[in-house]
XYZ file of C-alpha atoms in Angstrom:
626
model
C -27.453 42.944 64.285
C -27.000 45.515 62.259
C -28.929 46.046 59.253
C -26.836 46.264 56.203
C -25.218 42.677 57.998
C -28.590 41.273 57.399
C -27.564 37.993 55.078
C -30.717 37.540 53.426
C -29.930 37.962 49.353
C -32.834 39.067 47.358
C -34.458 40.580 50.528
C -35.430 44.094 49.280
C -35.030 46.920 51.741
C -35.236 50.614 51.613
C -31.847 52.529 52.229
C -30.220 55.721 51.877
C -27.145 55.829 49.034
C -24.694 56.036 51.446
C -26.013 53.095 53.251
C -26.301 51.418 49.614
C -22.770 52.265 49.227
C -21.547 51.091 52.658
C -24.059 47.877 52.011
C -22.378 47.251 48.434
C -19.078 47.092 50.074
C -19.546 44.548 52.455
C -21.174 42.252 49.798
C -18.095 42.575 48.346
C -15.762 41.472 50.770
C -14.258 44.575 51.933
C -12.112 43.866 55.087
C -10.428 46.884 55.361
C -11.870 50.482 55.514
C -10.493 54.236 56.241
C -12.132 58.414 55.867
C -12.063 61.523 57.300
C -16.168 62.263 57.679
C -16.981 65.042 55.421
C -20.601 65.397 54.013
C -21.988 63.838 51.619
C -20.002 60.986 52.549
C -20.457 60.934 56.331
C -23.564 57.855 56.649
C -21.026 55.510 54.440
C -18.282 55.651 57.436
C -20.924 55.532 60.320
C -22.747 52.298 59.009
C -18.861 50.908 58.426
C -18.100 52.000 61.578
C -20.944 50.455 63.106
C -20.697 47.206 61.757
C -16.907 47.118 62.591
C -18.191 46.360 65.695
C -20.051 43.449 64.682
C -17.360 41.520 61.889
C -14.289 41.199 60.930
C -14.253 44.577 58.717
C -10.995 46.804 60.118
C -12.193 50.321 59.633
C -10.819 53.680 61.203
C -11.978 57.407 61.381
C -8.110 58.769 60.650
C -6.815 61.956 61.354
C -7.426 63.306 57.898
C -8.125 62.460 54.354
C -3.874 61.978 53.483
C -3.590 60.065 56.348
C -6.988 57.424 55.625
C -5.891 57.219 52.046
C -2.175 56.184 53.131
C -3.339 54.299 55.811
C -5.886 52.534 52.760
C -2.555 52.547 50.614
C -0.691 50.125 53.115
C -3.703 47.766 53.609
C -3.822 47.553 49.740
C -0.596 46.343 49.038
C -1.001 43.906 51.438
C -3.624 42.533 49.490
C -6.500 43.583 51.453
C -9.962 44.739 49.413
C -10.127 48.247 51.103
C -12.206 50.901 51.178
C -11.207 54.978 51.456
C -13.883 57.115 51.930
C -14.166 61.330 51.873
C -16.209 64.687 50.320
C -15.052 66.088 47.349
C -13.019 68.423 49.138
C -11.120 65.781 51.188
C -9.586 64.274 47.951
C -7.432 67.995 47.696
C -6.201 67.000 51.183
C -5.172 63.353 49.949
C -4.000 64.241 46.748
C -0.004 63.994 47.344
C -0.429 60.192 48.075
C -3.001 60.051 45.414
C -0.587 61.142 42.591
C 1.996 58.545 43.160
C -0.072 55.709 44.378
C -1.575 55.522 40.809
C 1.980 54.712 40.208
C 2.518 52.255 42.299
C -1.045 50.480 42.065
C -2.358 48.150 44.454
C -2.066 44.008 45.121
C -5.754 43.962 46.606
C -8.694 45.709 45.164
C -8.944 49.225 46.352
C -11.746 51.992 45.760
C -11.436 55.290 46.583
C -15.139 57.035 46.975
C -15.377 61.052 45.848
C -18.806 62.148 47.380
C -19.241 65.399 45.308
C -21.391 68.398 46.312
C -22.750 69.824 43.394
C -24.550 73.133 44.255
C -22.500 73.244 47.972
C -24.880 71.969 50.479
C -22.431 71.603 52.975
C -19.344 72.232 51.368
C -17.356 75.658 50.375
C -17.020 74.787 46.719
C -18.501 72.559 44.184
C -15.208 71.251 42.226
C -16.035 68.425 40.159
C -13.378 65.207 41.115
C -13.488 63.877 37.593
C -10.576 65.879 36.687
C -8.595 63.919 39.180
C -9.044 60.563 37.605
C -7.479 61.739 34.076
C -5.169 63.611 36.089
C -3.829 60.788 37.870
C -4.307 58.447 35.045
C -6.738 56.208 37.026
C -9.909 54.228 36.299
C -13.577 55.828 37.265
C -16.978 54.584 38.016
C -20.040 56.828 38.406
C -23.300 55.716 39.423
C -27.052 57.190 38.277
C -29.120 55.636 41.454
C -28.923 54.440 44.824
C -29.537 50.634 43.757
C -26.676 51.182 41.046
C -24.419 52.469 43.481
C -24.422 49.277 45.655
C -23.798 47.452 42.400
C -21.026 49.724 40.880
C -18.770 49.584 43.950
C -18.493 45.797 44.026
C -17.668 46.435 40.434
C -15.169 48.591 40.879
C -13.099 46.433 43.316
C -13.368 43.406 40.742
C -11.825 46.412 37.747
C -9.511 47.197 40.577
C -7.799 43.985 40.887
C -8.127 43.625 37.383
C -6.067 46.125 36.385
C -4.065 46.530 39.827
C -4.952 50.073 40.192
C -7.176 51.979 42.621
C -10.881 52.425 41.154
C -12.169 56.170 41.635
C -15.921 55.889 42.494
C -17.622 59.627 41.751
C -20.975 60.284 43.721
C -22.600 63.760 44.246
C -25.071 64.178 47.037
C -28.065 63.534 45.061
C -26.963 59.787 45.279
C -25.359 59.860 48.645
C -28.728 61.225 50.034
C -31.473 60.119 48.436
C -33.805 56.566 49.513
C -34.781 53.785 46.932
C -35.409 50.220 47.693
C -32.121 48.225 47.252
C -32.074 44.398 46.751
C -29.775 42.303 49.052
C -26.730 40.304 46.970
C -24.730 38.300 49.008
C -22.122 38.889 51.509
C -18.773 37.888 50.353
C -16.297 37.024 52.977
C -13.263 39.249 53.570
C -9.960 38.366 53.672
C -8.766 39.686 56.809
C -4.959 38.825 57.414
C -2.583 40.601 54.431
C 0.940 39.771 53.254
C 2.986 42.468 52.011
C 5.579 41.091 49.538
C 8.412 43.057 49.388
C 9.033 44.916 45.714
C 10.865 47.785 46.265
C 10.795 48.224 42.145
C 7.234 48.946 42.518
C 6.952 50.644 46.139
C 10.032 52.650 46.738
C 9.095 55.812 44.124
C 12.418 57.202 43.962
C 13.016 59.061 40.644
C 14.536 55.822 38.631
C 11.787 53.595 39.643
C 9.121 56.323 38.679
C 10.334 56.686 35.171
C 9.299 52.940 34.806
C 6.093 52.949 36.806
C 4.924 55.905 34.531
C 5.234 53.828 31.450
C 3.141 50.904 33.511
C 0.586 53.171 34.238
C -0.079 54.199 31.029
C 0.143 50.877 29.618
C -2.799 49.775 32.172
C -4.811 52.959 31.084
C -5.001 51.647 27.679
C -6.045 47.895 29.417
C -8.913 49.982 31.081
C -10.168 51.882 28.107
C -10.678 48.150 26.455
C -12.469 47.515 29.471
C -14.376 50.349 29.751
C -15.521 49.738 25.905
C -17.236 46.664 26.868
C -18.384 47.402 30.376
C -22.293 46.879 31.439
C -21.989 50.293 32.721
C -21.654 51.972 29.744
C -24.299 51.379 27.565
C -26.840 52.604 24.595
C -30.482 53.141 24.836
C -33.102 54.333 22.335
C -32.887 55.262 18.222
C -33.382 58.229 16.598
C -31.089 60.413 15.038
C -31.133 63.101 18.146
C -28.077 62.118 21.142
C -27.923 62.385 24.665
C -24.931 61.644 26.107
C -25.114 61.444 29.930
C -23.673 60.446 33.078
C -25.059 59.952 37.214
C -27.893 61.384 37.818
C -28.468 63.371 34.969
C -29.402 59.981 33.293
C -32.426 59.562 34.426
C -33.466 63.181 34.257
C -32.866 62.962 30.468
C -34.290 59.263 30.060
C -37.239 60.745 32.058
C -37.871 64.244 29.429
C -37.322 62.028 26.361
C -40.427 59.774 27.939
C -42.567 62.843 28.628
C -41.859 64.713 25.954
C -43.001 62.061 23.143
C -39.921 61.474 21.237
C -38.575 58.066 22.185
C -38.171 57.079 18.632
C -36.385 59.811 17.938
C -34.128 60.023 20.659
C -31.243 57.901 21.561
C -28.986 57.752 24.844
C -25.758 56.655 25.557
C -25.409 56.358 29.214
C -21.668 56.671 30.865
C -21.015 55.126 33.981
C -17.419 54.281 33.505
C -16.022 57.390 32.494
C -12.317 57.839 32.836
C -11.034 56.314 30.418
C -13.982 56.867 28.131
C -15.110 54.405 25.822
C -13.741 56.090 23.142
C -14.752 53.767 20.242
C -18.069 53.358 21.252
C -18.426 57.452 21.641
C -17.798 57.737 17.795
C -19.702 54.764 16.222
C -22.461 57.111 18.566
C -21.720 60.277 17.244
C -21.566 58.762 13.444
C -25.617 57.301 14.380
C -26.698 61.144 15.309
C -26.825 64.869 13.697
C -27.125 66.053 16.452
C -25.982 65.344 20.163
C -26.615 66.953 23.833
C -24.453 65.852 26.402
C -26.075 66.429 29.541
C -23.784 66.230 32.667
C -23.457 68.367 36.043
C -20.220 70.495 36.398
C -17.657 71.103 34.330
C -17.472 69.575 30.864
C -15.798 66.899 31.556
C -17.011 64.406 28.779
C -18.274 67.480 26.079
C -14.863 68.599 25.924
C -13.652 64.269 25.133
C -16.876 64.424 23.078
C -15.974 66.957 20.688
C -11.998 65.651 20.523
C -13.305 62.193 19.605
C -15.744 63.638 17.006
C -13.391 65.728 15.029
C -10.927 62.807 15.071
C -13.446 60.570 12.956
C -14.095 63.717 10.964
C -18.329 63.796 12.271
C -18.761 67.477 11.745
C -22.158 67.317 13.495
C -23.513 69.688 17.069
C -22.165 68.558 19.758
C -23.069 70.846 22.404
C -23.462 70.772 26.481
C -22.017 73.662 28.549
C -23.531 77.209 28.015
C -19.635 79.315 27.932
C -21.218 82.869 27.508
C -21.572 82.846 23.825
C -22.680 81.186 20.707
C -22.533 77.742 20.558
C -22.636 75.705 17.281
C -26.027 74.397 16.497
C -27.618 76.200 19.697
C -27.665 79.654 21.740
C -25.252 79.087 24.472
C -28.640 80.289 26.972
C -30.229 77.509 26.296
C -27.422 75.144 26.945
C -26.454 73.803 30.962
C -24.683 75.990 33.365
C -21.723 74.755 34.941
C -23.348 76.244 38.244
C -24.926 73.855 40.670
C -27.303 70.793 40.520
C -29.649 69.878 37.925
C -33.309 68.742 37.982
C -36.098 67.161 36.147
C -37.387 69.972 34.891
C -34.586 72.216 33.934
C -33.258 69.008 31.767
C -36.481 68.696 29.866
C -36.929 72.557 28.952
C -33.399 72.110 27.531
C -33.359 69.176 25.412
C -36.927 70.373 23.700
C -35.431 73.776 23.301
C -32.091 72.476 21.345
C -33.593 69.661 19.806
C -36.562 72.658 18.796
C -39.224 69.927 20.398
C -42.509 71.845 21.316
C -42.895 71.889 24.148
C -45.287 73.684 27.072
C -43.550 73.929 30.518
C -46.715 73.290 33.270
C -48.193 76.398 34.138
C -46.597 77.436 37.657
C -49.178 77.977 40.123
C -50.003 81.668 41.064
C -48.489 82.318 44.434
C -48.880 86.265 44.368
C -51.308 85.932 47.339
C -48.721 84.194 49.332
C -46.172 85.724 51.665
C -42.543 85.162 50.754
C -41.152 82.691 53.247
C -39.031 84.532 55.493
C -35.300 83.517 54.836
C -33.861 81.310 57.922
C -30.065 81.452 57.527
C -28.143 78.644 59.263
C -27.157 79.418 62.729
C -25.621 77.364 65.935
C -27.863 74.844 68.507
C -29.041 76.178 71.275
C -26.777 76.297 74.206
C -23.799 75.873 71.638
C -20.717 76.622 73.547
C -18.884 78.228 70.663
C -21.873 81.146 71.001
C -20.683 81.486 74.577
C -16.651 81.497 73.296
C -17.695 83.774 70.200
C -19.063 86.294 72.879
C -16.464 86.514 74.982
C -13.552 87.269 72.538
C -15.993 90.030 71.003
C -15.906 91.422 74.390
C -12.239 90.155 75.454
C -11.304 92.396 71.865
C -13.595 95.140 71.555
C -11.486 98.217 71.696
C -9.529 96.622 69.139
C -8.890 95.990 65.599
C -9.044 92.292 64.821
C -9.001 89.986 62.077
C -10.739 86.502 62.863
C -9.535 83.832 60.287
C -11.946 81.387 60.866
C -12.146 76.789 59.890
C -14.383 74.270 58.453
C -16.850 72.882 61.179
C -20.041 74.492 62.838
C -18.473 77.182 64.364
C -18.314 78.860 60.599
C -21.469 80.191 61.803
C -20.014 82.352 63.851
C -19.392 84.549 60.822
C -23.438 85.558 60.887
C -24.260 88.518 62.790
C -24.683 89.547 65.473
C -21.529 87.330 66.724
C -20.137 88.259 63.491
C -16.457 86.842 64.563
C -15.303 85.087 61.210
C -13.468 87.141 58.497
C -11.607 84.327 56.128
C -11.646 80.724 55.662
C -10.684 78.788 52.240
C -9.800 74.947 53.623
C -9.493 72.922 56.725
C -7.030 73.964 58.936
C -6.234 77.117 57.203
C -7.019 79.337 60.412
C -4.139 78.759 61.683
C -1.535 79.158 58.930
C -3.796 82.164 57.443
C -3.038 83.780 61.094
C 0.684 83.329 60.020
C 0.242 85.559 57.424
C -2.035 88.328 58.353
C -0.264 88.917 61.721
C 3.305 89.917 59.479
C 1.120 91.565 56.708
C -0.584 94.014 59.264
C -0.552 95.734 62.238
C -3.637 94.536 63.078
C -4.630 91.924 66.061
C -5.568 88.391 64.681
C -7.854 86.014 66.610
C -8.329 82.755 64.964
C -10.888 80.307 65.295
C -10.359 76.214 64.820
C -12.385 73.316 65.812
C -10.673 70.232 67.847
C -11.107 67.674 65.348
C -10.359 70.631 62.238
C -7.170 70.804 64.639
C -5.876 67.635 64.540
C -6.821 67.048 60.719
C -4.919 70.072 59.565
C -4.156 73.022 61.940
C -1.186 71.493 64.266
C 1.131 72.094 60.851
C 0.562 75.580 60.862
C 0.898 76.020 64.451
C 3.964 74.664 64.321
C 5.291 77.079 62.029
C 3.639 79.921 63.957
C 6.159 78.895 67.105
C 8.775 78.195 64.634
C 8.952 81.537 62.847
C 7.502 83.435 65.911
C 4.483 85.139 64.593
C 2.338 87.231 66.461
C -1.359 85.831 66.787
C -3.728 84.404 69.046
C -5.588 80.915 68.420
C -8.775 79.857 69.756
C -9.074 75.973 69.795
C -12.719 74.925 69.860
C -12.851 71.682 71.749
C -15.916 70.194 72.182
C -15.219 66.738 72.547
C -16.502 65.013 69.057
C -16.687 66.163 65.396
C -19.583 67.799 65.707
C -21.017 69.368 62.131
C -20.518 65.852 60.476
C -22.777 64.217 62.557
C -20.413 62.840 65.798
C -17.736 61.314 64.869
C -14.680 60.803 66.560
C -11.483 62.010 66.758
C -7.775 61.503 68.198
C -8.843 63.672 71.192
C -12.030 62.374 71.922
C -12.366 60.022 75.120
C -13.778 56.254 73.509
C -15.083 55.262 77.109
C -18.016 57.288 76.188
C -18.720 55.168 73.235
C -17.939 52.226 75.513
C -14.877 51.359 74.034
C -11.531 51.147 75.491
C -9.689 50.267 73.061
C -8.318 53.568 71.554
C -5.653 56.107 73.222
C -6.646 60.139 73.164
C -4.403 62.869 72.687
C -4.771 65.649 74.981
C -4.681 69.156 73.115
C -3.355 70.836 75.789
C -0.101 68.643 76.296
C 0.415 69.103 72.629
C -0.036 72.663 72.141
C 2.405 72.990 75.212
C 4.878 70.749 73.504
C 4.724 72.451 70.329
C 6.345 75.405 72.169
C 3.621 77.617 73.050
C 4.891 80.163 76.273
C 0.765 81.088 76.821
C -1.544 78.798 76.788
C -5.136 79.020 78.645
C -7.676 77.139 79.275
C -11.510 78.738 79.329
C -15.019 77.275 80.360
C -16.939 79.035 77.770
C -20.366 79.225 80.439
C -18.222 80.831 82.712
C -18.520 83.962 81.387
C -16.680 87.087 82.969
C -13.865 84.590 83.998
C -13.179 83.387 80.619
C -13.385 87.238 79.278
C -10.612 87.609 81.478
C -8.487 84.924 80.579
C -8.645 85.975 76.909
C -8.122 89.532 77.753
C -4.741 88.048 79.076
C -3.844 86.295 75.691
C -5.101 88.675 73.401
C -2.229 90.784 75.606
C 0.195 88.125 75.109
C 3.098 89.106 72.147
C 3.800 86.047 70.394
C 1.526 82.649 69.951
C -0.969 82.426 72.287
C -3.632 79.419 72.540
C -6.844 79.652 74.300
C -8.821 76.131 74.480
C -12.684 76.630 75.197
C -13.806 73.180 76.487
C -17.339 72.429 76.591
C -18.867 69.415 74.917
C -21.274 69.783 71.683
C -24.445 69.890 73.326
C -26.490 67.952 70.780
C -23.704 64.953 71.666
C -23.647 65.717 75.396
C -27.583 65.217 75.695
C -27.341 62.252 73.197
C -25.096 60.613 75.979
C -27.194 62.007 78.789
C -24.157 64.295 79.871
C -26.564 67.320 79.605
C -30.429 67.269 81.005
C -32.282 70.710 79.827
C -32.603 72.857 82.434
C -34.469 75.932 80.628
C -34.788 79.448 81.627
C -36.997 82.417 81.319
C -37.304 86.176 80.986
C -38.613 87.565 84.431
C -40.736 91.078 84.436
C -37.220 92.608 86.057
C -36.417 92.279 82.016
C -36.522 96.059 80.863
C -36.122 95.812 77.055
C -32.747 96.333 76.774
C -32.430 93.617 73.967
C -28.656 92.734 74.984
C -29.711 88.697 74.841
C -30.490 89.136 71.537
C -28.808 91.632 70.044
C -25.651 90.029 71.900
C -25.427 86.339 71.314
C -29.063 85.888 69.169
C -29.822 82.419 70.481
C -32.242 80.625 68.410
C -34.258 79.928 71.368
C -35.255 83.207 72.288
C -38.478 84.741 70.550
C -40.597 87.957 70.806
C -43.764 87.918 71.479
C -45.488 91.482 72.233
C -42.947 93.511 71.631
C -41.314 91.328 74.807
C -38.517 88.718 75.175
C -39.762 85.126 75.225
C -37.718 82.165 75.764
C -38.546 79.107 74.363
C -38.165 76.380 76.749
C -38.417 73.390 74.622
C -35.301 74.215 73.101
C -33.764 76.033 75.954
C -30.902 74.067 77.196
C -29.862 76.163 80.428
C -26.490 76.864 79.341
C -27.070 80.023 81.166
C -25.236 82.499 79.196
C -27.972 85.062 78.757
C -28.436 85.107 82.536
C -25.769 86.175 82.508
C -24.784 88.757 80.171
C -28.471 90.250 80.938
C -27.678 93.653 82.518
C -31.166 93.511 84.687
C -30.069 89.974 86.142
C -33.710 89.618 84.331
C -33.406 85.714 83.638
C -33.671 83.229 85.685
C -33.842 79.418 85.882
C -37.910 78.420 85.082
C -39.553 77.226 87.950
C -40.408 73.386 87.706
């Protein structure tokens, strides 16, 4: 059984946020369940995932975040308690519905889970997805720790219903990926089987209906701001005539300095955790306790910019002061206010409330590491045996003589920006490869090679291919297809075979039929570890005037050993080897090494994909002798 189905309440367990999240779900009765995997968020969709298999919880990896959030939509109004799921990012890509489903509301509680990515772990920027909750007029939860995020969700499907709107729940990654002990509630059970009752005055958003719905909505934002007056999430801690106000994380980081720094009784914090609509009473009967206030909150300033409304509205002329804007701030020097640039910590948040509440304060004397050697950067690169190394290789080679432009996607092979592969020259979204390709190859002259991932493909890049046939542009695309989506940690996708997972209960879509029927005149198929035959292949699309698709197909390596499709067969570097550096300076596999001024391979991570033997100009490596 799996163990967030374990039905044992007031058990007390140790779990990851996401898994908190995922686990705060089910005790809530969720039946029905939908994301795109994007990071932070990906261990809340594999635990659903898993335990799909083991209840009566529907949930589905869709095709992308539009598509899971309509999907979500449907199951909604049908009175299901569902569940959507994606990064930060992802909620760009399932905006459109987004908008007008705030409209329309929902007849079974739905929550819709932002996993932000404050200071861009894995992600290409570090927006901050409060903005979309006032924007679309909807209701918004935000935990401070892993046990409060099991809580908050079943929360936020009870508000949901409530107010018949879908519930915004705001993490960052500092919740979805960090451990606490969590203690078991019970498991409510789901209702599985949906009506939908048929009110086109509601559901059918044509112009006339919209008019109406936009006068509902606002009439249940002014329900929720009642609500979120009185809600146990928001909530006041401490005296004193100094304020913090605060949100996630940041929380405890404050509640924490104020401790350590002496000055609980002088100190008091108001906590937000439902903050959209903000509590807007209880904000000024705050500010009207205080002469001075910090707000304290990672990204933009979301609630110092309410803050300061709501103060000047009951006339408190009093400091309010968070973000640091590049100038003087009233009542502090905008240095020693927060940046609106990445995460926060412990220590950063105590140096700035004692320096703009002028607390002394002593930081702890950092230890003296002058004797120490500065760790040698180690800049992300792909897995050993990696086909797209293999793929990146080959179109260098395919395209040497010429002048290329590489739009590049979302997934691992992004790597294959880093030199000495160096084939990635602009990316800015999913799927944008291929529709970037559009435009470069009628801007310039030059040749444009693109690079996508399968499952990037089918999330976003069959659109833009589509218009490439369509308007006949000039470019050739490289579809990465290795068989699962890799960089998120393996999850499926619409062209991955489910047999493998032992299921057979899915259909696949096979790229190569598509691409075809989308109208592309070339299309090839390579076997990236077959080197000088694939060279050849491209050399014959890169030739090709028009739209051109080559698919590499090899399977992530990482997922073909976890299957036991791949057994390592390593290699080494004989004594034919005469320093000529190509393995290296060609296709820098993370599994080679020098030792001596000679070319090592490492054959605990070797793989025996066999693409240095043979690039090596010395036929120098060979297959290690068991």
């Amino acid at each position: 059984m799996h163990k967030l189905l374990n039905d044992s309440p007031g058990e007390k367990i140790m779990l990851l946020g996401n898994e908190a999240i995922a686990r705060g779900a089910v005790e809530a009765g969720v039946a029905f369940a939908t994301t795109y995997p994007g990071t932070p968020s990906s261990e809340i969709s594999l635990n659903l995932f898993q335990m799909s298999q083991e209840s009566d919880l529907y949930f589905e990896y869709s095709t992308n975040e539009k598509v899971a959030l309509e999907v979500a939509a449907a199951a909604a109004n049908s009175g299901l308690r569902t569940f959507c799921m994606m990064k930060h990012v992802g909620l760009n890509v399932a905006a459109d519905p987004l908008m007008t489903l705030a409209y329309v509301g929902v007849t079974g509680g739905m929550v819709i889970l932002s996993a932000d990515d404050p200071a861009m772990f894995s992600s290409q920027n570090e927006q901050d997805n409060r903005y979309y909750a006032k924007f679309g007029g909807m209701p918004m939860l935000e935990p401070s720790s892993v046990a409060e995020a099991k809580e908050m969700i079943k929360g936020a499907f009870e508000l949901s219903e409530s107010l018949g709107q879908p519930v915004l729940l705001r993490t960052t990654t500092r919740i979805n990926h960090s451990n606490a002990f969590v203690t078991l509630g019970d498991i409510q059970k789901p209702a599985t089987q949906g009506k939908f009752i048929r009110d086109p005055h509601r559901c059918v958003t044509v112009p006339a209906v919209s008019r109406g719905l936009h006068a509902k909505l606002l009439e249940k934002l002014e329900k929720a701001t009642g609500i979120a007056e009185s809600s146990s999430f928001n909530f006041v801690q401490g005296s004193g005539k100094f304020g913090i106000i605060t949100n996630g994380v940041s929380f405890h980081y404050a509640e924490d300095a104020v401790k350590d720094l002496g000055i609980e009784d002088r100190v008091q914090i108001l906590r937000l955790g439902f903050t959209n609509p903000l509590p807007e009473q209880m904000i000024k009967k705050f500010l009207g306790e205080c002469d001075k206030v910090l707000v304290i909150e990672e990204g933009e300033p979301f609630m110092e910019e309410a803050v300061k409304a709501f103060g000047q509205e009951a006339s408190i002329v009093i400091p309010i002061n968070g973000k640091d804007r590049g100038g003087k701030s009233k009542g502090g020097k905008s240095k020693d206010l927060f940046s609106r640039l990445s995460e926060y910590d412990p220590a950063m948040v105590r140096e700035k409330i004692a320096t703009y509440f002028d607390i002394a304060y002593t930081p702890a004397t950092k230890m003296d590491t002058a004797d120490i050697p500065e760790i040698a950067m180690r800049p992300p690169n792909l897995c050993s045996g990696c086909s797209h190394r293999a793929t990146f290789y080959e179109v260098k080679q395919a395209a040497k003589d010429m002048d290329v432009i590489c739009p590049t996607d979302i997934g691992c092979y992004t790597l294959g920006f880093m030199p000495p592969l160096s084939m990635g020259d602009f990316v800015i979204c999913m799927g944008s490869s291929v529709s970037t390709s559009c435009g470069f190859s009628k801007a310039t002259d030059q040749k444009v090679v693109s690079f996508i991932g399968d499952s990037t493909f089918f999330h976003s890049g069959i659109t833009g291919l589509v218009n490439a046939v369509f308007n006949r542009h000039n470019f050739t695309l490289v579809i990465l297809e290795n068989d699962i989506t890799a960089m998120t940690g393996h999850q499926p996708h619409p062209g991955v075979d489910m047999e493998r997972f032992g299921m057979d209960t899915f259909g696949r879509v096979n790229i190569e039929k598509l691409v075809r029927a989308l109208g592309v005149e070339h299309v090839s198929i390579i076997k990236p570890f077959k080197v000088q035959k694939s060279i050849d292949l491209i050399k014959e699309a890169l030739a090709f005037k028009g739209v051109s698709v080559i698919i590499s197909q090899e399977p992530c390596i990482l997922f073909a050993k976890s299957i036991g499709l791949k057994k390592a067969r390593p290699f080494m570097v004989t004594d034919k080897c005469t320093d000529h550096k190509e393995c290296i300076n060609g296709i820098a596999c993370p599994s080679f090494y020098i030792e001596n001024d000679r070319v090592k391979i490492d054959a605990d991570t070797c793989v025996g994909c066999a693409l240095c033997a043979q690039i090596c100009p010395e036929n120098a490596i060979r297959p290690l002798k068991k």
